Amino acid sequence: MRRVLLTGGGGFVGQWVTKALLARGDEVTLSGLSSGLTGPAILSDDERRAVRWQNADMRDAAAVEQAIEQSRPDAIIHLAGISFPPEAERSPVTTYDVNVLGAIRLLSAVTTRRRAGTMDPVVLIVGSGAQYGRHEESDALDEATMQRPLTVYAASKAAQEVAALQVHRESGVKVICVRSFNHSGAGQSGEYVIPSLVARALRIRSSGESTLKLGNDVVRDYLHVDDVVHAYLALLERGTPGEAYNVASGRGVSVRQLAADVLLRVGATADISSDVALQRATDVPVLVGSPAKLMNHTDWTPRKTHLDVIDDLIRFESANAATD
């Protein structure tokens, strides 16, 4: 049994990671803001009772220190941060404070304890495929590709990685960085693309609306949250400290194709059209990652597709609607 600390553990991915860790028999501490679990409840009542909760704002060094001291982790998965790009654009100073300085506060606390010989956890720092920015290459991007972040969110994640790997090189803290491409599943906020499409398609089916409007018709690499969780756990076991890994499928899907698949699987019919008001100038047209390094270093391989994501979200939304 390992002791695992998840920062930002009350969020969408954190709850799914927690389920997997508990299933393995690990002792799990979740840290986050005082509101606790965010969004729809993914953990069962028994699972919520099985975890420990620590209030910790990543902007508060003392709270971060306390979360680490009380959890005494063998492994840390650092999920905390501002992850919704439009929110990051609205508050760039806060975004850098949380996403970059937050990681530094966490790693500084670990470094102090490692040097004292009291703790030496593996620390998984979660970044984003958005760190790569715009590239003309048609192939999936690998880890050697230059990072050209276009947004505040992407730049903050790139800076987080630079800082984390510097800590590893200087202090020996076992830092592993990931650049996670788009992922979704049951319980993700409706602010994100696939949950939004599913909710809108369900409304179209019940209301008889005739149009589904989209913003930029970008191509993205979509993973099921289950596959992302298993990638993180595989890297804790077999990842190489000081390295960065893409968590990606290597397959691209356009938003228009997503919309068509959602409508088909919901059983709704609508015209798919573009809406200038929903478009963002900083959207990268194509962002697909190569998972080759991750697959070579671990036994991980993606087992699900974007269609599985859609089906799970449809079931989740339908079940929630039935209990309202």
PDB file of C-alpha atoms in Angstrom, residues 3-7 29-31 52 54-56 58 60-76 78 102-114 118-121 123:
ATOM      1  CA  ARG A   3       0.395   6.818   0.506  1.00  0.00           C
ATOM      2  CA  VAL A   4      -0.597   9.104  -2.356  1.00  0.00           C
ATOM      3  CA  LEU A   5      -1.314  12.838  -2.233  1.00  0.00           C
ATOM      4  CA  LEU A   6      -3.415  14.348  -5.012  1.00  0.00           C
ATOM      5  CA  THR A   7      -3.353  18.132  -5.212  1.00  0.00           C
ATOM      6  CA  THR A  29      -5.172  12.162   0.608  1.00  0.00           C
ATOM      7  CA  LEU A  30      -6.902  14.810  -1.502  1.00  0.00           C
ATOM      8  CA  SER A  31      -5.901  18.434  -1.152  1.00  0.00           C
ATOM      9  CA  ARG A  52      -8.551  12.084   3.752  1.00  0.00           C
ATOM     10  CA  GLN A  54      -6.656  18.535   3.335  1.00  0.00           C
ATOM     11  CA  ASN A  55      -7.543  22.178   2.699  1.00  0.00           C
ATOM     12  CA  ALA A  56      -4.673  23.642   0.687  1.00  0.00           C
ATOM     13  CA  MET A  58      -1.514  26.349  -3.860  1.00  0.00           C
ATOM     14  CA  ASP A  60      -0.414  29.430   0.439  1.00  0.00           C
ATOM     15  CA  ALA A  61       3.029  27.953   1.135  1.00  0.00           C
ATOM     16  CA  ALA A  62       2.153  27.076   4.734  1.00  0.00           C
ATOM     17  CA  ALA A  63      -0.961  25.168   3.658  1.00  0.00           C
ATOM     18  CA  VAL A  64       1.033  23.254   1.030  1.00  0.00           C
ATOM     19  CA  GLU A  65       3.662  22.387   3.636  1.00  0.00           C
ATOM     20  CA  GLN A  66       0.958  21.181   6.016  1.00  0.00           C
ATOM     21  CA  ALA A  67      -0.709  18.987   3.360  1.00  0.00           C
ATOM     22  CA  ILE A  68       2.614  17.268   2.640  1.00  0.00           C
ATOM     23  CA  GLU A  69       3.596  16.917   6.292  1.00  0.00           C
ATOM     24  CA  GLN A  70       0.274  15.384   7.282  1.00  0.00           C
ATOM     25  CA  SER A  71      -0.082  13.044   4.298  1.00  0.00           C
ATOM     26  CA  ARG A  72       3.576  11.830   4.277  1.00  0.00           C
ATOM     27  CA  PRO A  73       3.194  10.666   0.667  1.00  0.00           C
ATOM     28  CA  ASP A  74       5.181   8.049  -1.220  1.00  0.00           C
ATOM     29  CA  ALA A  75       3.825   9.612  -4.415  1.00  0.00           C
ATOM     30  CA  ILE A  76       2.274  12.969  -5.352  1.00  0.00           C
ATOM     31  CA  HIS A  78      -0.015  17.402  -8.877  1.00  0.00           C
ATOM     32  CA  GLY A 102       2.073  26.601  -6.858  1.00  0.00           C
ATOM     33  CA  ALA A 103       4.210  23.826  -8.334  1.00  0.00           C
ATOM     34  CA  ILE A 104       7.348  25.532  -7.020  1.00  0.00           C
ATOM     35  CA  ARG A 105       5.871  25.748  -3.501  1.00  0.00           C
ATOM     36  CA  LEU A 106       5.004  22.054  -3.655  1.00  0.00           C
ATOM     37  CA  LEU A 107       8.428  20.988  -4.922  1.00  0.00           C
ATOM     38  CA  SER A 108      10.241  23.262  -2.467  1.00  0.00           C
ATOM     39  CA  ALA A 109       8.449  21.525   0.401  1.00  0.00           C
ATOM     40  CA  VAL A 110       9.402  18.117  -1.013  1.00  0.00           C
ATOM     41  CA  THR A 111      13.014  19.217  -1.573  1.00  0.00           C
ATOM     42  CA  THR A 112      13.397  20.308   2.054  1.00  0.00           C
ATOM     43  CA  ARG A 113      12.186  16.938   3.312  1.00  0.00           C
ATOM     44  CA  ARG A 114      14.258  14.964   0.833  1.00  0.00           C
ATOM     45  CA  THR A 118      12.434  12.223   5.877  1.00  0.00           C
ATOM     46  CA  MET A 119      10.652  11.876   2.530  1.00  0.00           C
ATOM     47  CA  ASP A 120      11.450  11.078  -1.106  1.00  0.00           C
ATOM     48  CA  PRO A 121       8.213  10.774  -3.098  1.00  0.00           C
ATOM     49  CA  VAL A 123       6.102  13.683  -8.018  1.00  0.00           C
TER      50      VAL A 123
END
